[in-house]
């Protein structure tokens, strides 16, 4: 029997599609990576009975990066990243072993059906999957690769896709490759240069990375442009005439002056005096006009993001995460689309019928079904996916609060698109008072149309205007001159920023939320009340600096032009290599000019930020000059010696303090202690060794707990106990600062082992365990709390093997706890004090299975 492999983009999609295609008769099992399941069944394919295997990836299989040595910021000139630095595809998440998993499942398959998301990124992932599996598939089939195109996870759409299989689009995949390489080379070059330049000079930038992005930076530019308009705004005083008239016993009617306003008070007073020559207001004209407020066009991604931000108070990134969840669960159609026009064969009536049981809009839906739906307005067909549409009924209990709010909006928007327009009558009355003309207007609802289901867009209730005819007179109640001032614009809202990005071609419907999220995370803007984006000092100075050096770095024009070229690649109208090289050549020249002119930006930085020497508080002594170095807490936290003018990196996201005034035996720097409250881990480190590894087998960013110094009391050789019980490469190291709640922690993963609580002293002995080769531990217990027999207070043994220690050791991984001895044994020892690093540690036999089973 032939075998067909099918691959979706997410595990939940694979499960849903397999359930539909197998009609619920599939068997499921976990794949070797533990993250993806495999669903198997027998069915018909191309007229033959075949064995189907449906599985998935978890987004991109591969990611683009520079080869190893070009990832070293200190040894590589950023200018080399434009051309000299070779790139390679690496597994996007090595822990998932996705390539191996796909190859295991694809081995022996005759063909593959690709169910990746139907956008450019999805096409790119198609070819990542093919690169992984084609070498192990059976050869000989005339055609072995098929592409399924679908827009929703419904029985109809999935079966239609299965019956109309096509081929993956290589041009669209190439356009994504080009975008990835451009963003990598351009972004890394600028980011590395300006981060190293400014973080070495200023201490209170409060950003761990001063990043540049071809899309990110113009996005920030829009926010700062609005900020500059607010700051440069000078209010102007102006005057308006307010007139109130009445007829009989009716309430006074406030009129609008037809001249609107004047900016000279004396001129305004002159017009008031002219109007006051008459005590009557003459009706010159009464006009009535029926007007229409059009129903909305079908919903696309950008409009959904705008409304979610402005009306629902949800950020773009959060909105897309919720929309993707609703899509994978089958509640809405594919949420990434630029199209606002339904295809002719779209089942509008069938989609509407699914909403007949929801009490929030049941009356409107039944009325539409009985009177007949209105054809949606003609929109734009971008050729990607149908507009975002509800695909089945749902309740708040099923979706949760935010999921329901977004689903409710999408559903109401869809119902509105097939409803009638809102119609109202606008009445305008023109008055003359003396020589001056005034008017008032009011609206009367004729037919609410779509606003019954979108009430927030309804015609607002206004003060009713009196019934009158031309020639009627009203008595003037008052005429006065009112002084007002022009007001500045407000900060950009997320909704307004999304509109600007779409207008100028910055990003795509999929990447717009990412770019906005990036400028928030980099501390370039803050999100204020009302989802307004207020630039920080750092964001403002960066944009002003780009303008001083090269305005095109921050203006949307160049990136917009590049996006158009990338779209031509996707359409097969432009050469991938030529577009890539042309764009890189432009930005390479701009980068060299930027480097040569960096002092222009630095002048702005000097005004807004403090020199690094004037920042921070004294903490530990420098090993070179023996003066105190200052600890700078602002991101990225670091130590700076103003005398030597040297800056030393520190671990992030934790607390730093002096470590007992002890010194590193290699360089005489005082040690500091890093503690992570969230993970319960701590270790000492030498500031110099942390940035300048002293031994070949060490890497930058290692603390004393990983140092391979042969005799230092703080090193791995002195404090290492045994191989981690969870990961393959880590070593469990005693934390000598943790008493009386003693613990050892893995040097690689988040495993923390608590042991010997309330012991007086815990030390790593020179001897090793005969069973597992782990270092023995010598423990001194308090007399009143000793667990040892006959009131003994001292014992030396293996924390993995010694039965005396059996009830005194507890494993903690993230939020999970359990005894390391539960289940009758475990992976023990090895790698103690560096021996395992040389590969001669004994391998345990029984405990790994128990621990692995526990964590899975």
PDB file of C-alpha atoms in Angstrom, residues 516-778:
ATOM      1  CA  UNK A 516       4.718  47.680  16.601  1.00  0.00           C
ATOM      2  CA  UNK A 517       5.488  45.183  19.356  1.00  0.00           C
ATOM      3  CA  UNK A 518       9.233  45.556  18.706  1.00  0.00           C
ATOM      4  CA  UNK A 519       9.323  49.326  19.216  1.00  0.00           C
ATOM      5  CA  UNK A 520       7.454  48.824  22.497  1.00  0.00           C
ATOM      6  CA  UNK A 521       9.797  46.088  23.732  1.00  0.00           C
ATOM      7  CA  UNK A 522      12.906  48.080  22.793  1.00  0.00           C
ATOM      8  CA  UNK A 523      11.683  50.917  25.037  1.00  0.00           C
ATOM      9  CA  UNK A 524      11.354  53.266  22.051  1.00  0.00           C
ATOM     10  CA  UNK A 525       7.677  53.979  22.779  1.00  0.00           C
ATOM     11  CA  UNK A 526       5.304  53.385  25.663  1.00  0.00           C
ATOM     12  CA  UNK A 527       1.629  52.504  25.325  1.00  0.00           C
ATOM     13  CA  UNK A 528      -0.429  55.115  27.140  1.00  0.00           C
ATOM     14  CA  UNK A 529      -4.126  55.213  28.024  1.00  0.00           C
ATOM     15  CA  UNK A 530      -6.322  54.808  24.947  1.00  0.00           C
ATOM     16  CA  UNK A 531      -3.617  52.709  23.209  1.00  0.00           C
ATOM     17  CA  UNK A 532      -1.672  55.882  22.374  1.00  0.00           C
ATOM     18  CA  UNK A 533       2.018  55.467  21.507  1.00  0.00           C
ATOM     19  CA  UNK A 534       4.278  57.999  23.223  1.00  0.00           C
ATOM     20  CA  UNK A 535       7.951  57.948  22.189  1.00  0.00           C
ATOM     21  CA  UNK A 536      10.601  57.716  24.908  1.00  0.00           C
ATOM     22  CA  UNK A 537      13.704  59.905  25.004  1.00  0.00           C
ATOM     23  CA  UNK A 538      15.690  57.088  23.392  1.00  0.00           C
ATOM     24  CA  UNK A 539      13.174  56.667  20.561  1.00  0.00           C
ATOM     25  CA  UNK A 540      13.064  60.429  19.922  1.00  0.00           C
ATOM     26  CA  UNK A 541      16.854  60.860  19.906  1.00  0.00           C
ATOM     27  CA  UNK A 542      17.354  57.909  17.564  1.00  0.00           C
ATOM     28  CA  UNK A 543      14.870  59.208  15.001  1.00  0.00           C
ATOM     29  CA  UNK A 544      16.227  62.762  15.191  1.00  0.00           C
ATOM     30  CA  UNK A 545      19.724  61.332  14.779  1.00  0.00           C
ATOM     31  CA  UNK A 546      18.718  59.373  11.682  1.00  0.00           C
ATOM     32  CA  UNK A 547      17.214  62.544  10.231  1.00  0.00           C
ATOM     33  CA  UNK A 548      20.480  64.439  10.852  1.00  0.00           C
ATOM     34  CA  UNK A 549      22.572  61.729   9.185  1.00  0.00           C
ATOM     35  CA  UNK A 550      20.340  60.180   6.509  1.00  0.00           C
ATOM     36  CA  UNK A 551      16.592  60.815   6.553  1.00  0.00           C
ATOM     37  CA  UNK A 552      15.942  57.835   4.272  1.00  0.00           C
ATOM     38  CA  UNK A 553      16.898  55.494   7.129  1.00  0.00           C
ATOM     39  CA  UNK A 554      13.729  56.511   8.936  1.00  0.00           C
ATOM     40  CA  UNK A 555      11.412  57.637   6.140  1.00  0.00           C
ATOM     41  CA  UNK A 556       9.124  54.939   4.686  1.00  0.00           C
ATOM     42  CA  UNK A 557      10.125  55.546   1.057  1.00  0.00           C
ATOM     43  CA  UNK A 558      13.038  53.086   0.689  1.00  0.00           C
ATOM     44  CA  UNK A 559      11.393  50.229   2.587  1.00  0.00           C
ATOM     45  CA  UNK A 560       8.205  50.739   0.615  1.00  0.00           C
ATOM     46  CA  UNK A 561      10.201  50.461  -2.622  1.00  0.00           C
ATOM     47  CA  UNK A 562      11.915  47.301  -1.354  1.00  0.00           C
ATOM     48  CA  UNK A 563       8.532  45.767  -0.471  1.00  0.00           C
ATOM     49  CA  UNK A 564       7.346  46.392  -4.021  1.00  0.00           C
ATOM     50  CA  UNK A 565      10.428  44.597  -5.360  1.00  0.00           C
ATOM     51  CA  UNK A 566       9.805  41.665  -3.019  1.00  0.00           C
ATOM     52  CA  UNK A 567       6.236  41.460  -4.294  1.00  0.00           C
ATOM     53  CA  UNK A 568       7.589  41.310  -7.843  1.00  0.00           C
ATOM     54  CA  UNK A 569       9.712  38.310  -6.809  1.00  0.00           C
ATOM     55  CA  UNK A 570       6.568  36.660  -5.444  1.00  0.00           C
ATOM     56  CA  UNK A 571       4.814  37.280  -8.765  1.00  0.00           C
ATOM     57  CA  UNK A 572       7.743  35.899 -10.766  1.00  0.00           C
ATOM     58  CA  UNK A 573       8.432  39.290 -12.347  1.00  0.00           C
ATOM     59  CA  UNK A 574      11.797  40.036 -10.700  1.00  0.00           C
ATOM     60  CA  UNK A 575      14.999  38.096 -10.168  1.00  0.00           C
ATOM     61  CA  UNK A 576      15.619  37.077  -6.552  1.00  0.00           C
ATOM     62  CA  UNK A 577      19.420  37.577  -6.632  1.00  0.00           C
ATOM     63  CA  UNK A 578      19.250  40.922  -8.437  1.00  0.00           C
ATOM     64  CA  UNK A 579      16.687  42.395  -6.033  1.00  0.00           C
ATOM     65  CA  UNK A 580      18.630  41.148  -3.013  1.00  0.00           C
ATOM     66  CA  UNK A 581      21.973  42.478  -4.235  1.00  0.00           C
ATOM     67  CA  UNK A 582      20.534  45.846  -5.290  1.00  0.00           C
ATOM     68  CA  UNK A 583      18.907  46.458  -1.885  1.00  0.00           C
ATOM     69  CA  UNK A 584      22.033  45.357   0.010  1.00  0.00           C
ATOM     70  CA  UNK A 585      24.239  47.658  -2.089  1.00  0.00           C
ATOM     71  CA  UNK A 586      22.029  50.643  -1.223  1.00  0.00           C
ATOM     72  CA  UNK A 587      22.019  49.939   2.502  1.00  0.00           C
ATOM     73  CA  UNK A 588      25.735  49.113   2.549  1.00  0.00           C
ATOM     74  CA  UNK A 589      26.534  52.601   1.261  1.00  0.00           C
ATOM     75  CA  UNK A 590      24.119  54.098   3.758  1.00  0.00           C
ATOM     76  CA  UNK A 591      25.738  52.116   6.577  1.00  0.00           C
ATOM     77  CA  UNK A 592      29.246  53.399   5.777  1.00  0.00           C
ATOM     78  CA  UNK A 593      27.942  56.984   5.668  1.00  0.00           C
ATOM     79  CA  UNK A 594      26.084  56.385   8.949  1.00  0.00           C
ATOM     80  CA  UNK A 595      29.273  55.157  10.651  1.00  0.00           C
ATOM     81  CA  UNK A 596      31.268  58.125   9.352  1.00  0.00           C
ATOM     82  CA  UNK A 597      28.577  60.557  10.572  1.00  0.00           C
ATOM     83  CA  UNK A 598      27.691  58.960  13.920  1.00  0.00           C
ATOM     84  CA  UNK A 599      28.916  62.034  15.818  1.00  0.00           C
ATOM     85  CA  UNK A 600      25.816  63.880  14.556  1.00  0.00           C
ATOM     86  CA  UNK A 601      23.605  61.449  16.481  1.00  0.00           C
ATOM     87  CA  UNK A 602      26.028  61.405  19.401  1.00  0.00           C
ATOM     88  CA  UNK A 603      25.562  65.159  19.864  1.00  0.00           C
ATOM     89  CA  UNK A 604      21.871  64.519  20.498  1.00  0.00           C
ATOM     90  CA  UNK A 605      22.623  61.612  22.839  1.00  0.00           C
ATOM     91  CA  UNK A 606      24.899  63.805  24.963  1.00  0.00           C
ATOM     92  CA  UNK A 607      22.033  66.191  25.666  1.00  0.00           C
ATOM     93  CA  UNK A 608      19.563  63.489  26.727  1.00  0.00           C
ATOM     94  CA  UNK A 609      21.652  60.835  28.491  1.00  0.00           C
ATOM     95  CA  UNK A 610      24.344  60.681  31.171  1.00  0.00           C
ATOM     96  CA  UNK A 611      27.897  59.504  30.420  1.00  0.00           C
ATOM     97  CA  UNK A 612      28.499  55.978  31.623  1.00  0.00           C
ATOM     98  CA  UNK A 613      31.152  57.224  34.083  1.00  0.00           C
ATOM     99  CA  UNK A 614      28.525  59.379  35.832  1.00  0.00           C
ATOM    100  CA  UNK A 615      25.967  56.584  36.083  1.00  0.00           C
ATOM    101  CA  UNK A 616      25.463  53.819  38.611  1.00  0.00           C
ATOM    102  CA  UNK A 617      26.689  53.086  42.144  1.00  0.00           C
ATOM    103  CA  UNK A 618      30.081  51.718  43.304  1.00  0.00           C
ATOM    104  CA  UNK A 619      29.944  47.936  43.781  1.00  0.00           C
ATOM    105  CA  UNK A 620      33.141  45.925  43.238  1.00  0.00           C
ATOM    106  CA  UNK A 621      36.821  46.572  42.613  1.00  0.00           C
ATOM    107  CA  UNK A 622      38.499  46.448  39.227  1.00  0.00           C
ATOM    108  CA  UNK A 623      41.312  43.912  38.962  1.00  0.00           C
ATOM    109  CA  UNK A 624      43.450  46.280  36.898  1.00  0.00           C
ATOM    110  CA  UNK A 625      43.394  49.554  38.862  1.00  0.00           C
ATOM    111  CA  UNK A 626      41.830  48.243  42.119  1.00  0.00           C
ATOM    112  CA  UNK A 627      39.374  51.143  42.147  1.00  0.00           C
ATOM    113  CA  UNK A 628      35.651  50.647  42.573  1.00  0.00           C
ATOM    114  CA  UNK A 629      33.620  49.909  39.466  1.00  0.00           C
ATOM    115  CA  UNK A 630      30.063  51.241  39.184  1.00  0.00           C
ATOM    116  CA  UNK A 631      27.072  48.940  38.825  1.00  0.00           C
ATOM    117  CA  UNK A 632      24.669  50.260  36.175  1.00  0.00           C
ATOM    118  CA  UNK A 633      21.203  48.782  36.688  1.00  0.00           C
ATOM    119  CA  UNK A 634      19.553  50.276  33.586  1.00  0.00           C
ATOM    120  CA  UNK A 635      19.282  47.789  30.740  1.00  0.00           C
ATOM    121  CA  UNK A 636      21.626  46.216  29.938  1.00  0.00           C
ATOM    122  CA  UNK A 637      22.992  45.926  33.476  1.00  0.00           C
ATOM    123  CA  UNK A 638      26.800  46.105  33.508  1.00  0.00           C
ATOM    124  CA  UNK A 639      29.867  47.224  35.481  1.00  0.00           C
ATOM    125  CA  UNK A 640      31.975  50.195  34.419  1.00  0.00           C
ATOM    126  CA  UNK A 641      35.443  51.231  35.546  1.00  0.00           C
ATOM    127  CA  UNK A 642      35.778  54.962  34.863  1.00  0.00           C
ATOM    128  CA  UNK A 643      39.511  54.926  35.586  1.00  0.00           C
ATOM    129  CA  UNK A 644      40.265  52.227  32.990  1.00  0.00           C
ATOM    130  CA  UNK A 645      37.316  53.289  30.815  1.00  0.00           C
ATOM    131  CA  UNK A 646      36.239  49.662  30.505  1.00  0.00           C
ATOM    132  CA  UNK A 647      32.734  48.203  30.629  1.00  0.00           C
ATOM    133  CA  UNK A 648      31.996  44.610  31.665  1.00  0.00           C
ATOM    134  CA  UNK A 649      28.836  42.691  30.787  1.00  0.00           C
ATOM    135  CA  UNK A 650      26.713  40.961  33.427  1.00  0.00           C
ATOM    136  CA  UNK A 651      23.932  38.348  33.319  1.00  0.00           C
ATOM    137  CA  UNK A 652      20.545  39.990  32.761  1.00  0.00           C
ATOM    138  CA  UNK A 653      17.164  39.660  34.504  1.00  0.00           C
ATOM    139  CA  UNK A 654      18.469  39.106  38.004  1.00  0.00           C
ATOM    140  CA  UNK A 655      20.007  40.815  41.032  1.00  0.00           C
ATOM    141  CA  UNK A 656      23.733  41.538  41.413  1.00  0.00           C
ATOM    142  CA  UNK A 657      25.625  42.022  44.687  1.00  0.00           C
ATOM    143  CA  UNK A 658      29.195  41.795  45.937  1.00  0.00           C
ATOM    144  CA  UNK A 659      30.288  38.214  46.729  1.00  0.00           C
ATOM    145  CA  UNK A 660      32.049  38.249  50.104  1.00  0.00           C
ATOM    146  CA  UNK A 661      34.814  40.556  48.718  1.00  0.00           C
ATOM    147  CA  UNK A 662      36.443  37.440  47.250  1.00  0.00           C
ATOM    148  CA  UNK A 663      38.688  37.815  44.201  1.00  0.00           C
ATOM    149  CA  UNK A 664      39.273  35.837  41.025  1.00  0.00           C
ATOM    150  CA  UNK A 665      42.671  34.083  41.213  1.00  0.00           C
ATOM    151  CA  UNK A 666      43.276  34.785  37.524  1.00  0.00           C
ATOM    152  CA  UNK A 667      42.765  38.552  37.245  1.00  0.00           C
ATOM    153  CA  UNK A 668      42.167  39.865  40.800  1.00  0.00           C
ATOM    154  CA  UNK A 669      38.683  41.222  39.991  1.00  0.00           C
ATOM    155  CA  UNK A 670      36.244  41.085  42.905  1.00  0.00           C
ATOM    156  CA  UNK A 671      33.564  38.474  42.360  1.00  0.00           C
ATOM    157  CA  UNK A 672      29.877  39.396  42.212  1.00  0.00           C
ATOM    158  CA  UNK A 673      26.876  37.145  42.867  1.00  0.00           C
ATOM    159  CA  UNK A 674      24.021  36.909  40.358  1.00  0.00           C
ATOM    160  CA  UNK A 675      20.653  35.705  41.672  1.00  0.00           C
ATOM    161  CA  UNK A 676      17.469  34.967  39.753  1.00  0.00           C
ATOM    162  CA  UNK A 677      14.474  35.135  42.051  1.00  0.00           C
ATOM    163  CA  UNK A 678      12.168  33.589  39.448  1.00  0.00           C
ATOM    164  CA  UNK A 679      14.220  30.409  38.968  1.00  0.00           C
ATOM    165  CA  UNK A 680      15.874  30.184  42.359  1.00  0.00           C
ATOM    166  CA  UNK A 681      19.353  30.029  40.805  1.00  0.00           C
ATOM    167  CA  UNK A 682      22.464  31.957  41.793  1.00  0.00           C
ATOM    168  CA  UNK A 683      26.169  31.785  41.032  1.00  0.00           C
ATOM    169  CA  UNK A 684      29.267  33.945  41.495  1.00  0.00           C
ATOM    170  CA  UNK A 685      31.124  35.337  38.517  1.00  0.00           C
ATOM    171  CA  UNK A 686      34.211  37.317  37.684  1.00  0.00           C
ATOM    172  CA  UNK A 687      33.255  40.418  35.623  1.00  0.00           C
ATOM    173  CA  UNK A 688      36.399  40.104  33.509  1.00  0.00           C
ATOM    174  CA  UNK A 689      36.170  36.350  32.873  1.00  0.00           C
ATOM    175  CA  UNK A 690      32.436  36.670  32.066  1.00  0.00           C
ATOM    176  CA  UNK A 691      33.306  38.762  28.992  1.00  0.00           C
ATOM    177  CA  UNK A 692      36.772  37.301  28.344  1.00  0.00           C
ATOM    178  CA  UNK A 693      36.729  33.491  28.837  1.00  0.00           C
ATOM    179  CA  UNK A 694      40.105  32.451  30.304  1.00  0.00           C
ATOM    180  CA  UNK A 695      40.095  28.862  29.002  1.00  0.00           C
ATOM    181  CA  UNK A 696      39.505  27.414  25.542  1.00  0.00           C
ATOM    182  CA  UNK A 697      36.624  25.209  26.626  1.00  0.00           C
ATOM    183  CA  UNK A 698      34.712  28.188  28.064  1.00  0.00           C
ATOM    184  CA  UNK A 699      32.378  30.555  26.249  1.00  0.00           C
ATOM    185  CA  UNK A 700      31.533  34.184  26.768  1.00  0.00           C
ATOM    186  CA  UNK A 701      28.823  34.588  29.415  1.00  0.00           C
ATOM    187  CA  UNK A 702      29.911  31.755  31.744  1.00  0.00           C
ATOM    188  CA  UNK A 703      30.085  32.242  35.502  1.00  0.00           C
ATOM    189  CA  UNK A 704      32.312  30.586  38.095  1.00  0.00           C
ATOM    190  CA  UNK A 705      29.936  27.609  38.164  1.00  0.00           C
ATOM    191  CA  UNK A 706      31.105  26.728  34.632  1.00  0.00           C
ATOM    192  CA  UNK A 707      34.729  27.816  34.929  1.00  0.00           C
ATOM    193  CA  UNK A 708      37.231  25.002  34.332  1.00  0.00           C
ATOM    194  CA  UNK A 709      39.994  26.457  36.534  1.00  0.00           C
ATOM    195  CA  UNK A 710      41.713  23.404  38.062  1.00  0.00           C
ATOM    196  CA  UNK A 711      41.949  24.669  41.653  1.00  0.00           C
ATOM    197  CA  UNK A 712      39.770  27.756  42.227  1.00  0.00           C
ATOM    198  CA  UNK A 713      37.330  27.124  45.066  1.00  0.00           C
ATOM    199  CA  UNK A 714      34.454  28.641  43.060  1.00  0.00           C
ATOM    200  CA  UNK A 715      34.994  26.693  39.829  1.00  0.00           C
ATOM    201  CA  UNK A 716      33.160  23.780  38.273  1.00  0.00           C
ATOM    202  CA  UNK A 717      36.024  21.474  39.264  1.00  0.00           C
ATOM    203  CA  UNK A 718      35.527  22.362  42.930  1.00  0.00           C
ATOM    204  CA  UNK A 719      31.724  22.582  43.109  1.00  0.00           C
ATOM    205  CA  UNK A 720      30.505  20.300  40.280  1.00  0.00           C
ATOM    206  CA  UNK A 721      28.623  17.251  41.602  1.00  0.00           C
ATOM    207  CA  UNK A 722      27.171  15.276  38.717  1.00  0.00           C
ATOM    208  CA  UNK A 723      25.471  15.149  35.349  1.00  0.00           C
ATOM    209  CA  UNK A 724      22.110  16.933  35.182  1.00  0.00           C
ATOM    210  CA  UNK A 725      19.140  14.619  35.710  1.00  0.00           C
ATOM    211  CA  UNK A 726      17.231  16.352  32.896  1.00  0.00           C
ATOM    212  CA  UNK A 727      19.461  17.629  30.074  1.00  0.00           C
ATOM    213  CA  UNK A 728      22.380  15.966  28.317  1.00  0.00           C
ATOM    214  CA  UNK A 729      24.962  18.757  28.519  1.00  0.00           C
ATOM    215  CA  UNK A 730      24.518  20.352  31.946  1.00  0.00           C
ATOM    216  CA  UNK A 731      26.316  19.726  35.221  1.00  0.00           C
ATOM    217  CA  UNK A 732      24.708  20.061  38.636  1.00  0.00           C
ATOM    218  CA  UNK A 733      26.821  22.501  40.661  1.00  0.00           C
ATOM    219  CA  UNK A 734      26.576  23.201  44.388  1.00  0.00           C
ATOM    220  CA  UNK A 735      25.417  26.737  45.198  1.00  0.00           C
ATOM    221  CA  UNK A 736      27.625  27.559  48.235  1.00  0.00           C
ATOM    222  CA  UNK A 737      25.508  30.649  49.046  1.00  0.00           C
ATOM    223  CA  UNK A 738      22.214  28.818  49.320  1.00  0.00           C
ATOM    224  CA  UNK A 739      22.415  27.571  52.931  1.00  0.00           C
ATOM    225  CA  UNK A 740      20.490  26.759  55.026  1.00  0.00           C
ATOM    226  CA  UNK A 741      18.192  25.851  52.109  1.00  0.00           C
ATOM    227  CA  UNK A 742      20.962  24.149  50.175  1.00  0.00           C
ATOM    228  CA  UNK A 743      20.639  23.507  46.479  1.00  0.00           C
ATOM    229  CA  UNK A 744      22.542  22.564  43.359  1.00  0.00           C
ATOM    230  CA  UNK A 745      21.582  23.922  39.939  1.00  0.00           C
ATOM    231  CA  UNK A 746      22.242  22.882  36.364  1.00  0.00           C
ATOM    232  CA  UNK A 747      24.662  24.986  34.354  1.00  0.00           C
ATOM    233  CA  UNK A 748      22.538  24.635  31.195  1.00  0.00           C
ATOM    234  CA  UNK A 749      18.838  24.163  31.993  1.00  0.00           C
ATOM    235  CA  UNK A 750      16.461  25.307  34.729  1.00  0.00           C
ATOM    236  CA  UNK A 751      16.745  22.213  36.922  1.00  0.00           C
ATOM    237  CA  UNK A 752      17.333  23.041  40.592  1.00  0.00           C
ATOM    238  CA  UNK A 753      17.854  20.273  43.173  1.00  0.00           C
ATOM    239  CA  UNK A 754      17.080  21.145  46.799  1.00  0.00           C
ATOM    240  CA  UNK A 755      18.735  19.068  49.454  1.00  0.00           C
ATOM    241  CA  UNK A 756      19.856  18.882  53.090  1.00  0.00           C
ATOM    242  CA  UNK A 757      17.647  21.684  54.350  1.00  0.00           C
ATOM    243  CA  UNK A 758      18.929  23.210  57.616  1.00  0.00           C
ATOM    244  CA  UNK A 759      22.290  21.449  57.282  1.00  0.00           C
ATOM    245  CA  UNK A 760      25.102  23.398  58.928  1.00  0.00           C
ATOM    246  CA  UNK A 761      27.617  22.911  56.092  1.00  0.00           C
ATOM    247  CA  UNK A 762      27.628  21.225  52.668  1.00  0.00           C
ATOM    248  CA  UNK A 763      30.878  20.667  50.776  1.00  0.00           C
ATOM    249  CA  UNK A 764      31.899  18.778  47.651  1.00  0.00           C
ATOM    250  CA  UNK A 765      34.415  16.077  48.554  1.00  0.00           C
ATOM    251  CA  UNK A 766      37.426  14.985  46.511  1.00  0.00           C
ATOM    252  CA  UNK A 767      36.195  11.403  46.239  1.00  0.00           C
ATOM    253  CA  UNK A 768      33.787  10.066  43.626  1.00  0.00           C
ATOM    254  CA  UNK A 769      30.910   7.581  43.753  1.00  0.00           C
ATOM    255  CA  UNK A 770      31.905   4.058  42.737  1.00  0.00           C
ATOM    256  CA  UNK A 771      28.527   3.521  41.075  1.00  0.00           C
ATOM    257  CA  UNK A 772      27.935   6.663  39.012  1.00  0.00           C
ATOM    258  CA  UNK A 773      31.213   8.604  39.207  1.00  0.00           C
ATOM    259  CA  UNK A 774      29.509  11.686  40.691  1.00  0.00           C
ATOM    260  CA  UNK A 775      31.388  13.689  43.299  1.00  0.00           C
ATOM    261  CA  UNK A 776      30.556  12.800  46.890  1.00  0.00           C
ATOM    262  CA  UNK A 777      29.072  15.426  49.184  1.00  0.00           C
ATOM    263  CA  UNK A 778      30.106  15.946  52.814  1.00  0.00           C
TER     264      UNK A 778
END
